[in-house]
GROMACS .gro file of C-alpha atoms in nm:
model
  222
    1MET     CA    1  -1.703  -3.172   0.070
    2ASN     CA    2  -1.778  -2.841   0.213
    3VAL     CA    3  -1.847  -2.491  -0.025
    4PHE     CA    4  -1.551  -2.386   0.201
    5GLU     CA    5  -1.316  -2.610   0.116
    6ALA     CA    6  -1.433  -2.680  -0.202
    7VAL     CA    7  -1.411  -2.273  -0.356
    8LYS     CA    8  -1.134  -2.291  -0.201
    9GLN     CA    9  -0.917  -2.568  -0.390
   10THR     CA   10  -1.070  -2.435  -0.718
   11VAL     CA   11  -1.052  -2.098  -0.736
   12THR     CA   12  -0.788  -1.868  -0.656
   13THR     CA   13  -0.738  -1.524  -0.565
   14ARG     CA   14  -0.586  -1.399  -0.902
   15GLN     CA   15  -0.816  -1.615  -1.023
   16ALA     CA   16  -1.163  -1.524  -0.875
   17ALA     CA   17  -1.005  -1.120  -0.933
   18GLY     CA   18  -0.974  -1.116  -1.318
   19ASN     CA   19  -1.365  -1.291  -1.342
   20TYR     CA   20  -1.482  -0.985  -1.150
   21GLY     CA   21  -1.299  -0.772  -1.369
   22ILE     CA   22  -0.951  -0.695  -1.190
   23HIS     CA   23  -0.718  -0.602  -1.405
   24VAL     CA   24  -0.424  -0.815  -1.304
   25ASN     CA   25  -0.024  -0.777  -1.444
   26ARG     CA   26   0.226  -0.957  -1.530
   27ALA     CA   27   0.427  -0.950  -1.219
   28GLY     CA   28   0.048  -1.078  -1.031
   29LYS     CA   29  -0.043  -0.695  -0.888
   30ALA     CA   30  -0.374  -0.524  -0.917
   31ASN     CA   31  -0.471  -0.204  -0.861
   32CYS     CA   32  -0.662  -0.240  -0.517
   33PRO     CA   33  -1.021  -0.278  -0.500
   34PHE     CA   34  -1.051  -0.166  -0.116
   35HIS     CA   35  -0.867   0.183  -0.095
   36ASN     CA   36  -0.895   0.473  -0.337
   37ASP     CA   37  -0.564   0.254  -0.532
   38ARG     CA   38  -0.294   0.494  -0.728
   39THR     CA   39  -0.025   0.244  -0.815
   40PRO     CA   40  -0.080  -0.139  -0.850
   41SER     CA   41  -0.025  -0.226  -0.471
   42MET     CA   42  -0.243  -0.519  -0.462
   43LYS     CA   43  -0.016  -0.870  -0.449
   44VAL     CA   44  -0.322  -1.147  -0.595
   45ASP     CA   45  -0.222  -1.542  -0.691
   46LYS     CA   46  -0.391  -1.775  -0.460
   47ARG     CA   47  -0.437  -1.518  -0.138
   48PHE     CA   48  -0.356  -1.145  -0.137
   49HIS     CA   49  -0.259  -0.888   0.034
   50CYS     CA   50  -0.256  -0.483  -0.025
   51PHE     CA   51   0.035  -0.316   0.035
   52GLY     CA   52  -0.123   0.028   0.102
   53CYS     CA   53  -0.441  -0.040   0.347
   54GLY     CA   54  -0.368  -0.385   0.467
   55ALA     CA   55  -0.644  -0.610   0.301
   56ASP     CA   56  -0.555  -0.960   0.347
   57GLY     CA   57  -0.725  -1.271   0.322
   58ASP     CA   58  -0.788  -1.585   0.047
   59VAL     CA   59  -1.029  -1.575  -0.228
   60ILE     CA   60  -1.379  -1.607  -0.001
   61ASP     CA   61  -1.223  -1.263   0.210
   62PHE     CA   62  -1.193  -1.114  -0.109
   63THR     CA   63  -1.541  -1.205  -0.285
   64ALA     CA   64  -1.620  -1.150   0.081
   65GLN     CA   65  -1.445  -0.759   0.090
   66LEU     CA   66  -1.569  -0.720  -0.283
   67TYR     CA   67  -1.947  -0.711  -0.257
   68GLY     CA   68  -2.080  -0.682   0.028
   69LEU     CA   69  -2.103  -1.031   0.187
   70ASP     CA   70  -1.995  -1.300   0.453
   71ALA     CA   71  -1.785  -1.530   0.462
   72LYS     CA   72  -2.096  -1.815   0.312
   73SER     CA   73  -2.235  -1.600   0.103
   74ALA     CA   74  -1.910  -1.482  -0.070
   75ALA     CA   75  -1.822  -1.847  -0.127
   76GLU     CA   76  -2.174  -1.976  -0.264
   77LYS     CA   77  -2.117  -1.672  -0.480
   78LEU     CA   78  -1.794  -1.796  -0.645
   79ALA     CA   79  -1.909  -2.223  -0.646
   80ALA     CA   80  -2.189  -2.050  -0.892
   81ASP     CA   81  -2.024  -1.851  -1.127
   82PHE     CA   82  -1.708  -2.133  -1.128
   83GLN     CA   83  -1.999  -2.370  -1.156
   84ILE     CA   84  -1.848  -2.598  -0.815
   85SER     CA   85  -1.972  -2.875  -0.710
   86TYR     CA   86  -1.956  -2.945  -0.319
   87THR     CA   87  -2.178  -3.085  -0.071
   88HIS     CA   88  -2.431  -2.903   0.137
   89HIS     CA   89  -2.507  -2.940   0.539
   90LYS     CA   90  -2.694  -2.778   0.766
   91ARG     CA   91  -2.633  -2.417   0.966
   92LYS     CA   92  -2.545  -2.551   1.292
   93GLU     CA   93  -2.514  -2.216   1.589
   94MET     CA   94  -2.169  -2.106   1.612
   95VAL     CA   95  -2.036  -2.009   1.906
   96LYS     CA   96  -1.890  -1.728   1.909
   97LYS     CA   97  -1.478  -1.759   1.982
   98PRO     CA   98  -1.255  -1.530   2.232
   99ILE     CA   99  -1.128  -1.242   2.024
  100ARG     CA  100  -0.759  -1.351   2.006
  101GLU     CA  101  -0.406  -1.081   1.994
  102LYS     CA  102  -0.229  -0.984   1.658
  103SER     CA  103   0.006  -1.217   1.630
  104GLU     CA  104   0.337  -1.090   1.478
  105GLU     CA  105   0.329  -1.168   1.111
  106GLN     CA  106   0.033  -0.953   1.142
  107MET     CA  107   0.144  -0.675   1.336
  108TYR     CA  108   0.403  -0.633   1.049
  109ARG     CA  109   0.189  -0.643   0.794
  110GLU     CA  110   0.009  -0.360   0.960
  111LEU     CA  111   0.382  -0.172   0.979
  112GLU     CA  112   0.468  -0.293   0.657
  113ALA     CA  113   0.126  -0.056   0.566
  114ARG     CA  114   0.123   0.168   0.737
  115PHE     CA  115   0.491   0.249   0.602
  116PHE     CA  116   0.406   0.215   0.222
  117ARG     CA  117   0.124   0.426   0.260
  118VAL     CA  118   0.358   0.738   0.419
  119LEU     CA  119   0.578   0.676   0.116
  120SER     CA  120   0.371   0.654  -0.156
  121ASP     CA  121   0.155   0.971   0.000
  122TYR     CA  122   0.497   1.162   0.009
  123PHE     CA  123   0.593   1.061  -0.345
  124HIS     CA  124   0.302   1.142  -0.494
  125LEU     CA  125   0.363   1.484  -0.241
  126LEU     CA  126   0.683   1.529  -0.447
  127ARG     CA  127   0.580   1.517  -0.812
  128HIS     CA  128   0.351   1.752  -0.727
  129TRP     CA  129   0.650   1.996  -0.607
  130GLU     CA  130   0.847   1.981  -0.875
  131ARG     CA  131   0.573   2.015  -1.124
  132ALA     CA  132   0.389   2.297  -0.908
  133TYR     CA  133   0.749   2.501  -0.784
  134ALA     CA  134   0.949   2.498  -1.063
  135PRO     CA  135   1.171   2.790  -1.109
  136LYS     CA  136   1.092   3.006  -1.411
  137PRO     CA  137   1.383   3.141  -1.637
  138GLU     CA  138   1.358   3.498  -1.425
  139ASP     CA  139   1.390   3.314  -1.105
  140GLU     CA  140   1.683   3.383  -0.878
  141THR     CA  141   1.682   3.163  -0.596
  142TRP     CA  142   1.460   2.817  -0.663
  143HIS     CA  143   1.187   2.768  -0.427
  144PRO     CA  144   1.300   2.528  -0.099
  145LEU     CA  145   0.995   2.193  -0.213
  146PHE     CA  146   1.129   2.244  -0.554
  147VAL     CA  147   1.467   2.104  -0.412
  148GLU     CA  148   1.352   1.933  -0.229
  149ALA     CA  149   1.161   1.728  -0.488
  150LEU     CA  150   1.446   1.698  -0.720
  151GLN     CA  151   1.663   1.554  -0.419
  152LYS     CA  152   1.447   1.305  -0.295
  153LYS     CA  153   1.206   1.144  -0.523
  154ASP     CA  154   1.345   0.936  -0.712
  155HIS     CA  155   1.490   0.790  -0.314
  156ILE     CA  156   1.104   0.710  -0.276
  157GLU     CA  157   1.058   0.533  -0.566
  158TYR     CA  158   1.372   0.266  -0.482
  159LEU     CA  159   1.230   0.224  -0.078
  160LEU     CA  160   0.825   0.225  -0.264
  161ASP     CA  161   0.982  -0.083  -0.524
  162VAL     CA  162   1.174  -0.280  -0.261
  163LEU     CA  163   0.838  -0.290   0.029
  164LEU     CA  164   0.657  -0.383  -0.350
  165TYR     CA  165   0.878  -0.617  -0.503
  166ASP     CA  166   1.204  -0.782  -0.287
  167PRO     CA  167   1.174  -1.040  -0.039
  168ILE     CA  168   1.073  -1.030   0.249
  169GLU     CA  169   1.379  -0.978   0.445
  170GLU     CA  170   1.468  -0.672   0.216
  171ARG     CA  171   1.163  -0.545   0.301
  172ALA     CA  172   1.179  -0.600   0.754
  173ALA     CA  173   1.540  -0.487   0.702
  174LEU     CA  174   1.416  -0.159   0.540
  175ILE     CA  175   1.145  -0.099   0.817
  176LYS     CA  176   1.362  -0.162   1.081
  177ASP     CA  177   1.670   0.071   0.894
  178TYR     CA  178   1.368   0.400   0.817
  179GLY     CA  179   1.186   0.335   1.115
  180LYS     CA  180   1.168   0.697   1.286
  181GLU     CA  181   1.271   0.867   0.938
  182VAL     CA  182   0.849   0.722   0.850
  183MET     CA  183   0.761   0.812   1.157
  184LYS     CA  184   0.873   1.125   1.198
  185LEU     CA  185   0.784   1.210   0.803
  186GLU     CA  186   0.435   1.090   0.857
  187ARG     CA  187   0.410   1.364   1.115
  188ARG     CA  188   0.477   1.640   0.908
  189LEU     CA  189   0.283   1.467   0.620
  190SER     CA  190  -0.008   1.493   0.868
  191GLU     CA  191   0.084   1.862   0.933
  192LEU     CA  192   0.138   1.960   0.601
  193GLY     CA  193  -0.223   1.870   0.534
  194THR     CA  194  -0.355   2.176   0.727
  195GLY     CA  195  -0.051   2.448   0.718
  196THR     CA  196  -0.023   2.743   0.529
  197GLU     CA  197   0.169   2.818   0.260
  198GLY     CA  198   0.474   2.982   0.454
  199GLU     CA  199   0.490   2.690   0.680
  200LEU     CA  200   0.488   2.470   0.369
  201GLU     CA  201   0.835   2.644   0.297
  202ASP     CA  202   0.989   2.607   0.658
  203VAL     CA  203   0.933   2.276   0.687
  204GLY     CA  204   1.084   2.220   0.335
  205ARG     CA  205   1.416   2.312   0.386
  206GLU     CA  206   1.424   2.049   0.725
  207PRO     CA  207   1.544   1.659   0.518
  208ALA     CA  208   1.223   1.386   0.482
  209LEU     CA  209   1.484   1.101   0.505
  210PRO     CA  210   1.837   1.044   0.436
  211ASP     CA  211   1.991   1.125   0.138
  212PRO     CA  212   2.210   0.905  -0.009
  213GLY     CA  213   2.317   1.203  -0.271
  214GLY     CA  214   2.400   1.461  -0.051
  215SER     CA  215   2.261   1.816  -0.046
  216GLN     CA  216   2.118   2.055  -0.324
  217GLY     CA  217   2.132   2.419  -0.274
  218THR     CA  218   1.815   2.664  -0.336
  219SER     CA  219   2.029   2.870  -0.521
  220ARG     CA  220   2.001   2.839  -0.918
  221GLY     CA  221   2.233   2.665  -1.154
  222GLU     CA  222   2.396   2.566  -0.812
   0.00000   0.00000   0.00000
């Protein structure tokens, strides 16, 4: 049995993550070490998949990315760290394989990761607006970005929970139902990144995603 087979049959990604100092919660989620992860968006079990950046693979891929190693070196490190015996083979010259097109599963995973990233960025922006534009006692009207935060935050948090925890059928249905809105939201977030505060106010008056709870006025007390 070669080193790749021995490692994959002996060690799960979750075991490797714990051994290399990455905390995995009871739900099998961890903060992704491959991007600036603010919420646990990486699912870790036998394999791993990050809904934030799209990182995906088995325990050898995980270790290779974590330590900047090639696959062979990562497998040998795992074998050494977990004391796994295997049959040594001389390295053979590898024939380059033609680049294969992405499968439907790969394209779906990338789309799902893109959705999660856009909704997560928007959710953190809403929380910032809720604090930054909270009305003062003397204010007669509420800032439109504060109103948007009140209207949208809970709904966006629900959508993120679906992408993190629901079965693939539910996640796929969400992507189908909200596809156009999320793409518009992605463009809007890009514009907000370079906009002035005045421009933020104008954009804040436009709904970003369908609001199941109805609209709320900007007048105080409404």
